[in-house]
Coordinates of C-alpha atoms and ligand atoms in Angstrom, one line a residue:
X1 CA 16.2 -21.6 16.1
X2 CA 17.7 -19.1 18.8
X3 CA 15.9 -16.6 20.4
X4 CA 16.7 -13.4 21.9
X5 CA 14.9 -10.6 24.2
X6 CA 13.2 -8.0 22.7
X7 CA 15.5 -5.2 24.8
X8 CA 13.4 -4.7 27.0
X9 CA 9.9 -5.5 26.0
X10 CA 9.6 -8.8 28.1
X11 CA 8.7 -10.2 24.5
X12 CA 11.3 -12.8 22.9
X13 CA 11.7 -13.1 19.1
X14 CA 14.1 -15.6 17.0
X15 CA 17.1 -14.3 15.8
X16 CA 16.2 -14.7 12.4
X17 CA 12.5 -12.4 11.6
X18 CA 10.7 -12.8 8.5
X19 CA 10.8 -9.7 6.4
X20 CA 7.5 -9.3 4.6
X21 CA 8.3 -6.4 1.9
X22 CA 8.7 -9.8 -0.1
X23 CA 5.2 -10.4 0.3
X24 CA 4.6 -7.4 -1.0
X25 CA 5.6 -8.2 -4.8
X26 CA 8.8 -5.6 -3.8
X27 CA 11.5 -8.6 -5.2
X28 CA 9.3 -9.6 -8.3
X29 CA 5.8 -11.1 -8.6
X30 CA 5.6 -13.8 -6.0
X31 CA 1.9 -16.1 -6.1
X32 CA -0.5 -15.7 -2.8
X33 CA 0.2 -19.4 -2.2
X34 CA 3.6 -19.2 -2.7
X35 CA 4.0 -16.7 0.1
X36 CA 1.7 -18.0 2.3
X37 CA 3.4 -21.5 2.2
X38 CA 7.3 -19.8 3.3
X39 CA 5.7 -17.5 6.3
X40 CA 4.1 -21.3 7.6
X41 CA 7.5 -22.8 7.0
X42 CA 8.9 -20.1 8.7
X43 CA 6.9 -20.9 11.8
X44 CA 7.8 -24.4 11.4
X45 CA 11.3 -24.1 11.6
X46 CA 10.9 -21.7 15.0
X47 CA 10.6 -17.5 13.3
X48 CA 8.5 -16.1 15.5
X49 CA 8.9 -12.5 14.7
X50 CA 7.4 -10.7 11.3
X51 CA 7.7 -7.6 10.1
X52 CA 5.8 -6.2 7.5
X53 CA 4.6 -2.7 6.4
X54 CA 1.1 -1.1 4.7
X55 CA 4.1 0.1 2.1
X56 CA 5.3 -3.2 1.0
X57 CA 2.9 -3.5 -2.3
X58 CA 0.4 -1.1 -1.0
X59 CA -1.2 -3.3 1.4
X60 CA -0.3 -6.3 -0.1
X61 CA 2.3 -7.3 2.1
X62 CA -0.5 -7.2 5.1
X63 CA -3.0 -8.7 3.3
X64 CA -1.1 -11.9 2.6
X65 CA 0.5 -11.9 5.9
X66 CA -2.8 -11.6 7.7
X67 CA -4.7 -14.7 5.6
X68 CA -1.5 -17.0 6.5
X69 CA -1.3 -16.1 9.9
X70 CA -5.0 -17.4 10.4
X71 CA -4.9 -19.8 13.8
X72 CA -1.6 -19.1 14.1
X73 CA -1.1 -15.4 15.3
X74 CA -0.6 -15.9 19.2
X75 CA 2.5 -18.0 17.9
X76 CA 3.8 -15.1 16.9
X77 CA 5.3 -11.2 17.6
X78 CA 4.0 -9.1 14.9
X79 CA 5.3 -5.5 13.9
X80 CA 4.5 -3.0 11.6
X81 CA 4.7 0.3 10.5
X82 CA 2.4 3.6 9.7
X83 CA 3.7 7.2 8.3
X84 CA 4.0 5.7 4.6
X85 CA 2.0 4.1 2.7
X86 CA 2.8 5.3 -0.9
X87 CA 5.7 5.2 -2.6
X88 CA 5.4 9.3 -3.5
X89 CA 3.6 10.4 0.4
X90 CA 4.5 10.4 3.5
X91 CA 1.8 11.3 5.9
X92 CA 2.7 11.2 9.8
X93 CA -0.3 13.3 11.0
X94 CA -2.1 11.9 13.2
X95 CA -5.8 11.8 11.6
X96 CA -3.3 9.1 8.9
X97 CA -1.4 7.3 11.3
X98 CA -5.0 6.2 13.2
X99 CA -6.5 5.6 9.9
X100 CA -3.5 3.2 8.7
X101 CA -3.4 1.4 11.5
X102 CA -7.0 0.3 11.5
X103 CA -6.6 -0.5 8.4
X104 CA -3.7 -2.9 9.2
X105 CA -5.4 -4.7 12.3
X106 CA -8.2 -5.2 10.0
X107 CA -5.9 -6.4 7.4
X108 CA -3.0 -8.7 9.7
X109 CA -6.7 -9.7 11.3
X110 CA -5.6 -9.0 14.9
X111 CA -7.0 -7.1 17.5
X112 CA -3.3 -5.4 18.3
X113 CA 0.2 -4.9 16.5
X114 CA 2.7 -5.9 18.9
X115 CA 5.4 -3.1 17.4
X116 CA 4.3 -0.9 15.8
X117 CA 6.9 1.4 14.0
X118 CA 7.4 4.9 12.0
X119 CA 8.2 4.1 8.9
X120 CA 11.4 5.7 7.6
X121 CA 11.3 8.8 10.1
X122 CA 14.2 10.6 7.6
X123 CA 11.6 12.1 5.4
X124 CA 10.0 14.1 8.4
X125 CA 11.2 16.6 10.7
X126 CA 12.5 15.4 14.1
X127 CA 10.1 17.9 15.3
X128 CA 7.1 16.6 14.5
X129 CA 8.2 13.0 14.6
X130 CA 9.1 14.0 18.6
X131 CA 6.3 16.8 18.8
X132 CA 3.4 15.1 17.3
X133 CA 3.8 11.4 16.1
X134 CA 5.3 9.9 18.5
X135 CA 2.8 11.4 21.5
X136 CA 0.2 10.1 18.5
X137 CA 1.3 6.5 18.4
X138 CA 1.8 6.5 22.5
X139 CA -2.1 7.1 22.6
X140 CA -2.5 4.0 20.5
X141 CA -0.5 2.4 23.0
X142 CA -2.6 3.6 25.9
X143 CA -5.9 2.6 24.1
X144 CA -4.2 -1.1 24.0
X145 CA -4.2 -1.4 20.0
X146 CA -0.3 -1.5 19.8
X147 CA 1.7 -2.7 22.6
X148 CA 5.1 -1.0 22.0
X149 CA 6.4 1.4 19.3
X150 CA 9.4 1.6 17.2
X151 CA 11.3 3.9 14.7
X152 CA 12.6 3.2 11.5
X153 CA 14.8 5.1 9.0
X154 CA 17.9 4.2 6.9
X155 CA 20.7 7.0 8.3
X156 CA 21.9 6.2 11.4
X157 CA 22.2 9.5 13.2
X158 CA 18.6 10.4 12.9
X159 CA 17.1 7.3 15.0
X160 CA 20.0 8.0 17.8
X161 CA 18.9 11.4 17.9
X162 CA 15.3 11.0 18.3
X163 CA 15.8 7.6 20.5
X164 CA 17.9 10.0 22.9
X165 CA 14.9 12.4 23.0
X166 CA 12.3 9.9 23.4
X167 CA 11.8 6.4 25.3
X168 CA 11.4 4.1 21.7
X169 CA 11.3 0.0 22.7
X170 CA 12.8 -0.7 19.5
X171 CA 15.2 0.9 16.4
X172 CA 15.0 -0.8 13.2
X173 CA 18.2 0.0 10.7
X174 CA 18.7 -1.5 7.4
X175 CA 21.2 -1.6 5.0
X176 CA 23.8 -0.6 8.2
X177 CA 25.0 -4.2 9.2
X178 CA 25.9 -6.9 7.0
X179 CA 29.3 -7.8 4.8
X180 CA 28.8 -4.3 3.0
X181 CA 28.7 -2.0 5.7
X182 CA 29.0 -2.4 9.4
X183 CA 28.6 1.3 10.6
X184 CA 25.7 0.3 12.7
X185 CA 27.9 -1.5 15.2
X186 CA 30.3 1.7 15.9
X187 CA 27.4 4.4 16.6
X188 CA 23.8 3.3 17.4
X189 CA 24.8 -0.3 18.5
X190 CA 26.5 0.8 21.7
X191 CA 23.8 3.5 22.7
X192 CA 20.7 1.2 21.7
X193 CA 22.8 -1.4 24.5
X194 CA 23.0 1.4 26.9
X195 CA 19.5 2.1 26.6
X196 CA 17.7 -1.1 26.9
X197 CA 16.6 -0.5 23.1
X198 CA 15.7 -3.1 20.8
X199 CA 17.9 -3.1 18.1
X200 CA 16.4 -4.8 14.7
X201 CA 18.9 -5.5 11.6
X202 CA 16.9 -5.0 8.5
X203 CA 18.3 -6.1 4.8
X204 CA 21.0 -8.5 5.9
X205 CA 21.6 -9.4 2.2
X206 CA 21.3 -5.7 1.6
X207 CA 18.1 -5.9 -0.2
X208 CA 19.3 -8.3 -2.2
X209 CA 22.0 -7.1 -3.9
X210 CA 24.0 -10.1 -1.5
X211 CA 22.4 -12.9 -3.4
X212 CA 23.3 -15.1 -6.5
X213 CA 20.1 -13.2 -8.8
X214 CA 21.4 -9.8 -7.3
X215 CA 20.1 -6.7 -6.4
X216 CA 16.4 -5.5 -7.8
X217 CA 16.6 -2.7 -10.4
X218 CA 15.4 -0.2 -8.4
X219 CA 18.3 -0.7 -5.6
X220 CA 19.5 2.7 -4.9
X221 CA 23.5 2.0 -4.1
X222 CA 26.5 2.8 -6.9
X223 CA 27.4 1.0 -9.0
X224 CA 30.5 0.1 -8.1
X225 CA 29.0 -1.5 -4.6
X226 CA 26.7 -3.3 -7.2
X227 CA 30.2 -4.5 -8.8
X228 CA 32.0 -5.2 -6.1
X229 CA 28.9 -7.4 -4.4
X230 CA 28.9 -9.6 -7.8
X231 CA 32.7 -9.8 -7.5
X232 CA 32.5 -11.3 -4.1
X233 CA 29.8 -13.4 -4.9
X234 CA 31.9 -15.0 -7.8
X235 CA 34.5 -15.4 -5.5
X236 CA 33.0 -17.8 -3.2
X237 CA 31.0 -19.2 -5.8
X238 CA 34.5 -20.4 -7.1
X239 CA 35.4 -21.7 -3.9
X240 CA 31.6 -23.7 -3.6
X241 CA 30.4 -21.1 -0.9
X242 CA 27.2 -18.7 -1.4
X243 CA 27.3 -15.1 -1.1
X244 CA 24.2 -15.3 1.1
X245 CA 25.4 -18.2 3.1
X246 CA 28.2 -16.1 4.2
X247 CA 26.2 -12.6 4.3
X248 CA 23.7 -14.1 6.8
X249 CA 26.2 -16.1 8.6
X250 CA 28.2 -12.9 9.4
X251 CA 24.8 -10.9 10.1
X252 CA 23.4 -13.5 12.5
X253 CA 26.7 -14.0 14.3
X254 CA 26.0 -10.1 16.1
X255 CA 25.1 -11.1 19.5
X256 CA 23.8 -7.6 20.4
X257 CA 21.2 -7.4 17.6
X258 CA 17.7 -8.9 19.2
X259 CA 16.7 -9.8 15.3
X260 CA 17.8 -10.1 12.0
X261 CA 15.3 -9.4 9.3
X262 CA 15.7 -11.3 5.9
X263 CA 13.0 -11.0 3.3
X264 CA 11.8 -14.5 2.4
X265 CA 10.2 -15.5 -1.0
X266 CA 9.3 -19.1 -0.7
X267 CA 9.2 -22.1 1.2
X268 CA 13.1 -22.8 -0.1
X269 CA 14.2 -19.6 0.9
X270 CA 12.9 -20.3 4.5
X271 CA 14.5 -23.6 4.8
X272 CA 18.3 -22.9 3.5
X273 CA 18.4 -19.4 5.6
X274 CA 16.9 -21.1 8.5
X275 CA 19.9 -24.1 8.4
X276 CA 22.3 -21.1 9.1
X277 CA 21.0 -20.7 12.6
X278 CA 24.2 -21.2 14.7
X279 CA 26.8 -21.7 11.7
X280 CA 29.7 -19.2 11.8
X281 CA 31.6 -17.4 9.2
X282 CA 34.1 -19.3 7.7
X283 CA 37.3 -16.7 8.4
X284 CA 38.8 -17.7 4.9
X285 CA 35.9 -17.0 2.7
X286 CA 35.7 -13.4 4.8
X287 CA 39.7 -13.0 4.1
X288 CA 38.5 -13.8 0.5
X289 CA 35.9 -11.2 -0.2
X290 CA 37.9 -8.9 1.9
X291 CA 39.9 -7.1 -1.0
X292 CA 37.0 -6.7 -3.1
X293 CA 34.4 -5.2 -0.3
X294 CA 36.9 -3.3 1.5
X295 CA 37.2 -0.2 -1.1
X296 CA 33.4 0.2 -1.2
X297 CA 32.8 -0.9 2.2
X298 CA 30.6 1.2 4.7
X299 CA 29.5 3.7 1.7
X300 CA 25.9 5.4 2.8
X301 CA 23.6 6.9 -0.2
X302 CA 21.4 9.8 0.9
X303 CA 17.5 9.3 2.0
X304 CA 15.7 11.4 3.1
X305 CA 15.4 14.7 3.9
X306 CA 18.7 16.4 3.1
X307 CA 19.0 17.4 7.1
X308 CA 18.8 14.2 7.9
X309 CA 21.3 12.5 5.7
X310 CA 24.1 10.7 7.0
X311 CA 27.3 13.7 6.4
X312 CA 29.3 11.3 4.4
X313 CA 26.4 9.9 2.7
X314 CA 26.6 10.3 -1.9
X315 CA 23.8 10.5 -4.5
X316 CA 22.3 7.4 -4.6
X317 CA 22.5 5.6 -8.7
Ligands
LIG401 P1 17.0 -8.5 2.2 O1 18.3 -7.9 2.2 O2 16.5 -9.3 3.3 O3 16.8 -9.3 0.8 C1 15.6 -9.8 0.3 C2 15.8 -10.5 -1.0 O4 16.7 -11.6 -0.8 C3 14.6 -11.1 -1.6 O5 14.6 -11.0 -3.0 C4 14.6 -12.6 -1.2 O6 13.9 -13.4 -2.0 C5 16.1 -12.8 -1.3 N1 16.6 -14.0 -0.5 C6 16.4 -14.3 0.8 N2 17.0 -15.5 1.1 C7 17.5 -16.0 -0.1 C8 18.3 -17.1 -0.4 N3 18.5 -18.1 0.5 N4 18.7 -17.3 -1.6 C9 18.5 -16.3 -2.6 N5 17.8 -15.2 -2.3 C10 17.3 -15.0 -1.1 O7 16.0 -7.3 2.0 P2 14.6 -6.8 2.6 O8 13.5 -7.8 2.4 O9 14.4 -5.4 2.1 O10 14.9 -6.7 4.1 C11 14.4 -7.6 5.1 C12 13.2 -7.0 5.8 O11 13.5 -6.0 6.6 C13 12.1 -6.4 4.8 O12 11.4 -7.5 4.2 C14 11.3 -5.6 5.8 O13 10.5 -6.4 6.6 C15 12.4 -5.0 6.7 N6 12.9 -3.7 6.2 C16 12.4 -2.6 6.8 C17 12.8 -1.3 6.4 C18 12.2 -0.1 7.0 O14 11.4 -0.3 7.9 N7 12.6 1.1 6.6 C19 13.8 -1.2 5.4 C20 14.3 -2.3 4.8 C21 13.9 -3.6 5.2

């Protein structure tokens, strides 16, 4: 494994994290056991950072996460998130965000989250998320239950905008940096840099979709990114390569991103994504996929809030 510093949080977390929406049932039914045995493997093979959510199967996620990091939590950096906890609410007031994150430390078993993150900030206001969450969560901080906070969202503008306006460790993105759609490195890269900000790549195989079984049903990009990703992955397939080989290959290869999240189903999973560590995109099998990514490449759906979506941004399927 490699490791990288947490901007500037003193904390240092392999370049690969373990992304627990997984756990959470949100790929398909996965077995307790099943999921416990891939986050151990995990921390065999060196991950030492996990990010999970009270979202991710409506506490499921937490749940298992917490009864397979028994013993082994000090091992670890641990994040995750409070503002959403049902698929239909989102509820950033602070009465919520206290009660959610008891209800995590009692779930993850731990006395403190070590980031602890807004979950998707786009369906908010900036206003309250600068106003009134974000002084909430910095009392959690000050009582000692989380140790740094973090913003998450999927449009990119948004988290630059409220990271400008208030002293965030870290910025989780997904969807914005992998084969598909590399926007994140032209706008919020260089001002995270700038700013000593964390900058975590979520959804590497853009949840999913960059994988031999594809993207889940409820995936929210076009079709015709859906088309072009199965194109690409026949491609390589023809030429003996992997869509996700090359997907976290090229992901992993950003020296400026602290960690790259990629949600893990089992023990299997773990071990082929881990083997990437330090292997580079082979530039042919890029030059290859090239023609069919390139006319869908960079394309942003809309979430969120209708202020907050990214200008160029269309109707997700
Ligand atoms: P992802 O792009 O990492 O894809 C996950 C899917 O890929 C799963 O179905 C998994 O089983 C599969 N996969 C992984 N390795 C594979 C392999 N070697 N072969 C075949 N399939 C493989 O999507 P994700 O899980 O949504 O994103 C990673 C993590 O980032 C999440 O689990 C979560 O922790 C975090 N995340 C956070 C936010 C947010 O905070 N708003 C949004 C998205 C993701």
């Amino acid at each position: 494994m490699q490791y990288r510093p947490l901007g500037q949080t003193g904390l240092t977390v392999s370049i690969m994290g373990f992304g627990a929406a997984p756990l959470g049932n949100e790929y398909g039914e996965l077995e307790t056991k099943t999921g416990i045995r891939a986050v151990h493997a995990a921390i065999e093979r060196g991950i030492n950072f996990f990010d999970t959510s009270p979202m991710y199967g409506r506490s499921l996620s937490e749940e298992r996460l917490g009864k397979a990091l028994k013993g082994k939590r000090e091992q670890i950096v641990l994040a995750t998130k409070g503002g959403w906890s049902d698929p239909e609410h989102f509820d950033f007031s602070p009465q919520n965000l206290r009660q959610s994150l008891e209800d995590s430390l009692v779930r993850l078993k731990t006395d403190v989250i070590d980031i602890y993150q807004l979950h998707d900030i786009e369906f908010i206001s900036s206003d309250q998320i600068l106003n009134e969450t974000l002084p909430t969560i910095a009392q959690f901080r000050d009582e000692g239950k989380i140790r740094f906070i973090g913003i998450t969202a999927y449009p990119l503008p948004m988290l630059g905008e409220v990271a400008a306006q208030w002293p965030v460790d870290t910025i989780l993105s997904y969807c914005h940096y992998n084969l598909l759609n590399t926007t994140l490195a032209d706008s919020l890269l260089p001002f995270a840099k700038e700013n000593g900000i964390a900058l975590i790549n979520a959804s590497s195989l853009h949840m999913g979709m960059l994988t031999e079984q594809g993207a889940p049903s409820w995936h929210p990009a076009p079709l015709k990114v859906h088309k072009a990703s199965q194109k690409a992955a026949a491609i390589l397939r023809e030429r003996g390569s992997n869509i996700t080989e090359l997907a976290l290959q090229f992901a992993l290869s950003n020296q400026d991103i602290s960690s790259t999240l990629v949600g893990m189903s089992s023990e299997e999973e773990v071990i082929q994504n881990a083997n990437l560590v330090g292997t580079e995109p082979a530039e042919a099998l890029l030059a290859a996929v090239r023609p069919v990514i390139d006319p869908i490449k960079d394309l942003n759906w809309q979430v969120g809030l209708p202020e907050n979506h990214e200008p160029d941004a269309v109707a997700p399927r």
